[in-house]
XYZ file of C-alpha atoms in Angstrom:
301
model
C 23.316 19.640 60.359
C 21.440 22.853 59.862
C 17.762 23.187 59.052
C 18.554 24.650 55.598
C 20.802 21.731 54.721
C 18.161 19.275 55.928
C 15.500 20.965 53.787
C 17.791 20.852 50.757
C 18.419 17.134 51.248
C 14.677 16.486 51.502
C 14.026 18.405 48.273
C 16.762 16.491 46.402
C 15.425 13.165 47.691
C 11.895 14.115 46.636
C 13.004 15.059 43.137
C 14.910 11.768 42.764
C 11.870 9.797 43.923
C 9.650 11.609 41.432
C 12.070 10.863 38.589
C 12.146 7.189 39.636
C 8.358 7.019 39.593
C 8.168 8.649 36.157
C 10.769 6.258 34.775
C 8.927 3.255 36.224
C 5.606 4.397 34.766
C 7.176 4.954 31.377
C 8.288 1.323 31.243
C 11.710 -0.148 30.630
C 14.225 1.877 28.760
C 14.348 1.322 25.049
C 17.467 -0.395 23.726
C 19.979 1.706 21.931
C 20.011 1.833 18.160
C 23.211 -0.178 18.062
C 21.733 -2.833 20.346
C 18.549 -3.000 18.246
C 20.571 -3.385 15.071
C 22.543 -6.180 16.680
C 19.386 -8.029 17.686
C 17.941 -7.610 14.176
C 21.149 -8.886 12.601
C 21.157 -11.855 14.952
C 17.548 -12.733 14.093
C 18.227 -12.351 10.383
C 21.306 -14.522 10.703
C 19.279 -17.184 12.494
C 16.477 -17.141 9.924
C 18.923 -17.411 7.028
C 21.794 -19.317 8.569
C 19.796 -22.252 9.926
C 18.048 -23.082 6.620
C 21.369 -22.729 4.792
C 22.975 -25.118 7.274
C 20.171 -27.648 6.781
C 20.557 -27.270 3.000
C 24.257 -28.022 3.365
C 23.462 -31.193 5.310
C 20.937 -32.289 2.667
C 23.440 -31.687 -0.155
C 26.077 -33.634 1.774
C 23.705 -36.591 2.215
C 22.793 -36.300 -1.482
C 26.454 -36.611 -2.485
C 26.964 -39.461 -0.035
C 24.065 -41.504 -1.392
C 24.874 -40.728 -5.045
C 28.589 -41.532 -4.825
C 28.789 -44.268 -2.189
C 25.430 -46.005 -1.958
C 24.287 -46.170 -5.591
C 26.262 -47.994 -8.252
C 26.866 -46.607 -11.726
C 23.717 -48.249 -13.105
C 21.496 -46.768 -10.389
C 23.041 -43.321 -10.260
C 20.922 -41.967 -13.123
C 17.966 -41.626 -10.729
C 19.978 -39.577 -8.216
C 22.844 -37.812 -9.986
C 25.131 -35.610 -7.886
C 24.029 -31.981 -7.445
C 26.752 -30.517 -9.641
C 25.573 -32.691 -12.543
C 22.009 -31.444 -12.039
C 23.234 -27.856 -12.214
C 25.501 -28.518 -15.180
C 23.018 -30.426 -17.331
C 19.666 -29.118 -16.132
C 20.409 -25.420 -15.615
C 23.705 -24.537 -17.324
C 23.008 -26.288 -20.628
C 21.217 -23.696 -22.737
C 18.796 -25.977 -24.575
C 17.705 -27.681 -21.360
C 17.450 -24.355 -19.542
C 15.191 -22.783 -22.175
C 12.930 -25.852 -22.119
C 12.849 -25.612 -18.323
C 11.885 -21.933 -18.349
C 9.147 -22.547 -20.921
C 7.729 -25.409 -18.844
C 7.919 -23.249 -15.710
C 5.815 -20.570 -17.401
C 3.119 -23.087 -18.306
C 3.070 -24.602 -14.817
C 2.940 -21.146 -13.234
C -0.038 -20.254 -15.423
C -1.896 -23.384 -14.319
C -0.913 -22.812 -10.682
C -2.053 -19.206 -10.442
C -5.231 -19.824 -12.413
C -6.183 -22.786 -10.241
C -5.272 -20.949 -7.043
C -7.294 -17.859 -7.982
C -10.349 -19.960 -8.789
C -9.891 -21.917 -5.560
C -9.742 -18.717 -3.507
C -12.924 -17.341 -5.063
C -14.856 -20.601 -4.751
C -13.446 -21.514 -1.336
C -14.058 -18.154 0.332
C -17.523 -17.904 -1.238
C -18.478 -21.396 -0.063
C -17.203 -20.701 3.453
C -19.157 -17.453 3.607
C -22.342 -19.309 2.664
C -21.749 -22.042 5.231
C -21.066 -19.516 7.979
C -24.496 -17.926 7.586
C -26.656 -20.985 8.289
C -26.021 -24.299 9.973
C -28.118 -26.207 7.421
C -25.986 -24.830 4.587
C -22.833 -26.013 6.351
C -24.350 -29.457 6.957
C -25.323 -29.677 3.292
C -22.052 -28.509 1.698
C -19.182 -29.359 4.045
C -19.385 -33.168 3.639
C -19.152 -32.768 -0.132
C -16.090 -30.549 0.250
C -14.487 -33.362 2.245
C -15.489 -35.899 -0.421
C -13.949 -33.724 -3.135
C -10.727 -33.603 -1.141
C -10.545 -37.381 -0.691
C -11.497 -38.551 -4.198
C -8.367 -39.796 -6.042
C -7.553 -37.598 -9.005
C -6.878 -40.706 -11.096
C -10.544 -41.676 -10.728
C -11.610 -38.294 -12.133
C -9.258 -38.393 -15.117
C -11.687 -40.081 -17.568
C -14.474 -37.711 -16.530
C -12.341 -34.589 -16.938
C -10.849 -35.715 -20.233
C -14.317 -36.532 -21.646
C -15.793 -33.118 -20.859
C -12.773 -30.812 -20.972
C -10.193 -32.614 -23.096
C -6.513 -33.176 -22.335
C -5.265 -29.605 -22.463
C -4.897 -26.647 -20.106
C -8.470 -26.581 -18.778
C -8.270 -30.057 -17.265
C -4.948 -29.194 -15.589
C -6.475 -26.098 -13.986
C -9.459 -28.121 -12.721
C -7.099 -30.603 -11.063
C -5.269 -27.724 -9.350
C -8.607 -26.298 -8.163
C -9.739 -29.654 -6.742
C -6.525 -30.137 -4.775
C -6.275 -26.545 -3.476
C -9.966 -26.003 -2.684
C -10.477 -27.700 0.689
C -7.857 -25.925 2.874
C -9.303 -22.548 1.874
C -12.845 -23.639 2.746
C -11.938 -25.194 6.088
C -9.635 -22.398 7.268
C -11.965 -19.608 6.176
C -14.967 -21.282 7.817
C -12.977 -21.783 11.018
C -11.986 -18.127 11.048
C -15.523 -16.897 10.400
C -16.851 -19.021 13.260
C -14.101 -17.981 15.698
C -15.199 -14.368 16.176
C -15.478 -13.376 19.831
C -18.815 -14.360 21.393
C -18.934 -11.171 23.414
C -18.639 -9.128 20.227
C -21.477 -11.156 18.728
C -23.619 -10.259 21.741
C -22.705 -6.604 21.334
C -23.706 -6.642 17.669
C -26.969 -8.366 18.606
C -27.626 -5.744 21.277
C -27.301 -2.997 18.673
C -29.514 -4.951 16.228
C -27.075 -4.768 13.339
C -27.851 -6.492 10.058
C -26.432 -9.868 9.032
C -24.283 -8.192 6.383
C -22.799 -5.715 8.873
C -22.019 -8.530 11.305
C -20.308 -10.487 8.546
C -18.335 -7.575 7.112
C -17.282 -5.814 10.333
C -16.934 -8.717 12.773
C -16.646 -12.164 11.218
C -14.605 -11.336 8.133
C -11.841 -9.380 9.961
C -11.657 -12.153 12.574
C -11.260 -14.735 9.808
C -8.373 -13.033 7.979
C -5.475 -14.727 9.853
C -6.940 -18.213 9.380
C -7.930 -17.355 5.815
C -4.392 -16.401 4.837
C -3.076 -19.525 6.533
C -5.339 -21.478 4.206
C -4.083 -19.496 1.230
C -0.495 -20.389 2.095
C -1.312 -24.087 2.359
C -3.306 -24.053 -0.869
C -0.501 -22.193 -2.658
C 1.771 -25.219 -2.338
C -1.078 -27.599 -3.125
C -1.894 -25.656 -6.306
C 1.643 -26.309 -7.553
C 1.212 -30.000 -6.767
C -2.150 -29.977 -8.546
C -0.596 -28.378 -11.621
C 2.170 -31.003 -11.697
C -0.324 -33.855 -11.241
C -2.579 -32.447 -13.958
C 0.350 -32.214 -16.339
C 1.198 -35.861 -15.662
C -2.295 -36.933 -16.774
C -3.161 -34.335 -19.436
C -0.204 -33.918 -21.767
C -1.713 -32.214 -24.793
C -0.802 -28.607 -25.431
C 2.180 -26.700 -24.116
C 4.300 -28.979 -21.876
C 4.756 -28.011 -18.248
C 7.116 -29.198 -15.547
C 4.956 -32.239 -14.821
C 4.927 -33.215 -18.491
C 8.705 -32.909 -18.642
C 9.083 -34.967 -15.468
C 7.077 -37.766 -17.050
C 9.188 -37.660 -20.206
C 12.497 -37.484 -18.319
C 11.475 -40.418 -16.133
C 10.685 -42.596 -19.149
C 14.004 -41.603 -20.779
C 15.969 -42.080 -17.512
C 17.398 -38.560 -17.772
C 17.955 -37.938 -14.104
C 19.664 -34.562 -14.368
C 16.762 -32.926 -16.222
C 14.271 -34.710 -13.979
C 15.821 -33.317 -10.790
C 16.185 -29.875 -12.360
C 12.431 -29.916 -13.017
C 11.737 -31.111 -9.466
C 13.852 -28.338 -7.949
C 12.218 -25.731 -10.195
C 8.739 -26.888 -9.168
C 9.773 -26.715 -5.513
C 11.098 -23.212 -6.043
C 7.787 -22.179 -7.588
C 5.899 -23.547 -4.585
C 8.201 -21.758 -2.152
C 7.844 -18.474 -4.059
C 4.037 -18.622 -3.971
C 4.108 -19.574 -0.277
C 6.419 -16.681 0.576
C 4.272 -14.259 -1.423
C 1.153 -15.114 0.560
C 3.115 -14.861 3.789
C 4.214 -11.367 2.803
C 0.670 -10.460 1.755
C -0.672 -11.763 5.067
C 1.706 -9.531 7.015
C 0.676 -6.533 4.920
C -3.041 -7.164 5.421
C -3.319 -8.374 9.014
C 0.127 -7.757 10.460
C -0.703 -4.329 11.887
C -3.358 -5.620 14.279
C -2.731 -9.351 14.563
C 0.475 -10.550 16.152
C 0.663 -14.276 16.986
C 2.292 -15.236 20.258
C 5.969 -16.076 19.811
C 8.354 -17.732 22.210
């Protein structure tokens, strides 16, 4: 082999090595658009298909229990799903009553949840600023969470009556604690090294709270919002069971349907209340991704 050919081979080998190094430094090759679309479709199919499959199993068990386990005198408490749809949703008079009750329950739910968020976040912010404030307030937040609502019914009815206000207060009481505990946990979980850096620069308490503790608390805070969203629906239903004056809600209708043994309308109200809870939960999940999703990504397996 000649010297020229040897030099050419060396140059080609060098160029190939340089390209290999550049490719390695740039990281693995990105998947093609078709491959990415396939992965996205597979994930979407998993997220939708698995819950749908579980729903099919639940409906099958529902039919099995309603048709084979219960006799005709017991079946009014668990009618088959098609009867629930036919009577509860596809009968116009029942459907309009259901929609009206849903509007009232949604009003109580969102009002109670908004008040809970304001009070819960404010209380957690106070407790995060001084240990003595936390020691003074946190035990009473726990007590408020553990007191049976039935024990507070005479007190609430005496001061606030049996209408919408008492229902909202019940929703606030039930949804308050998860917001306080999660927000306080998030505020206290800011990185210790960042705290030392802020101390080194002698920043004010407000700056430390606004630029360090509050951003660190957002993921835990929204987790509390999602938990309290479902609890606010439960609180609205419970309040409507106890305080029945004024516009009837889903809880009021459930109480009436139970006393009249109208199982189809009862289960239609139960499913509607569950749908309301799921909708509020999904909304706060979406809002959480919009607010903190750009910089906070939880570890997934």
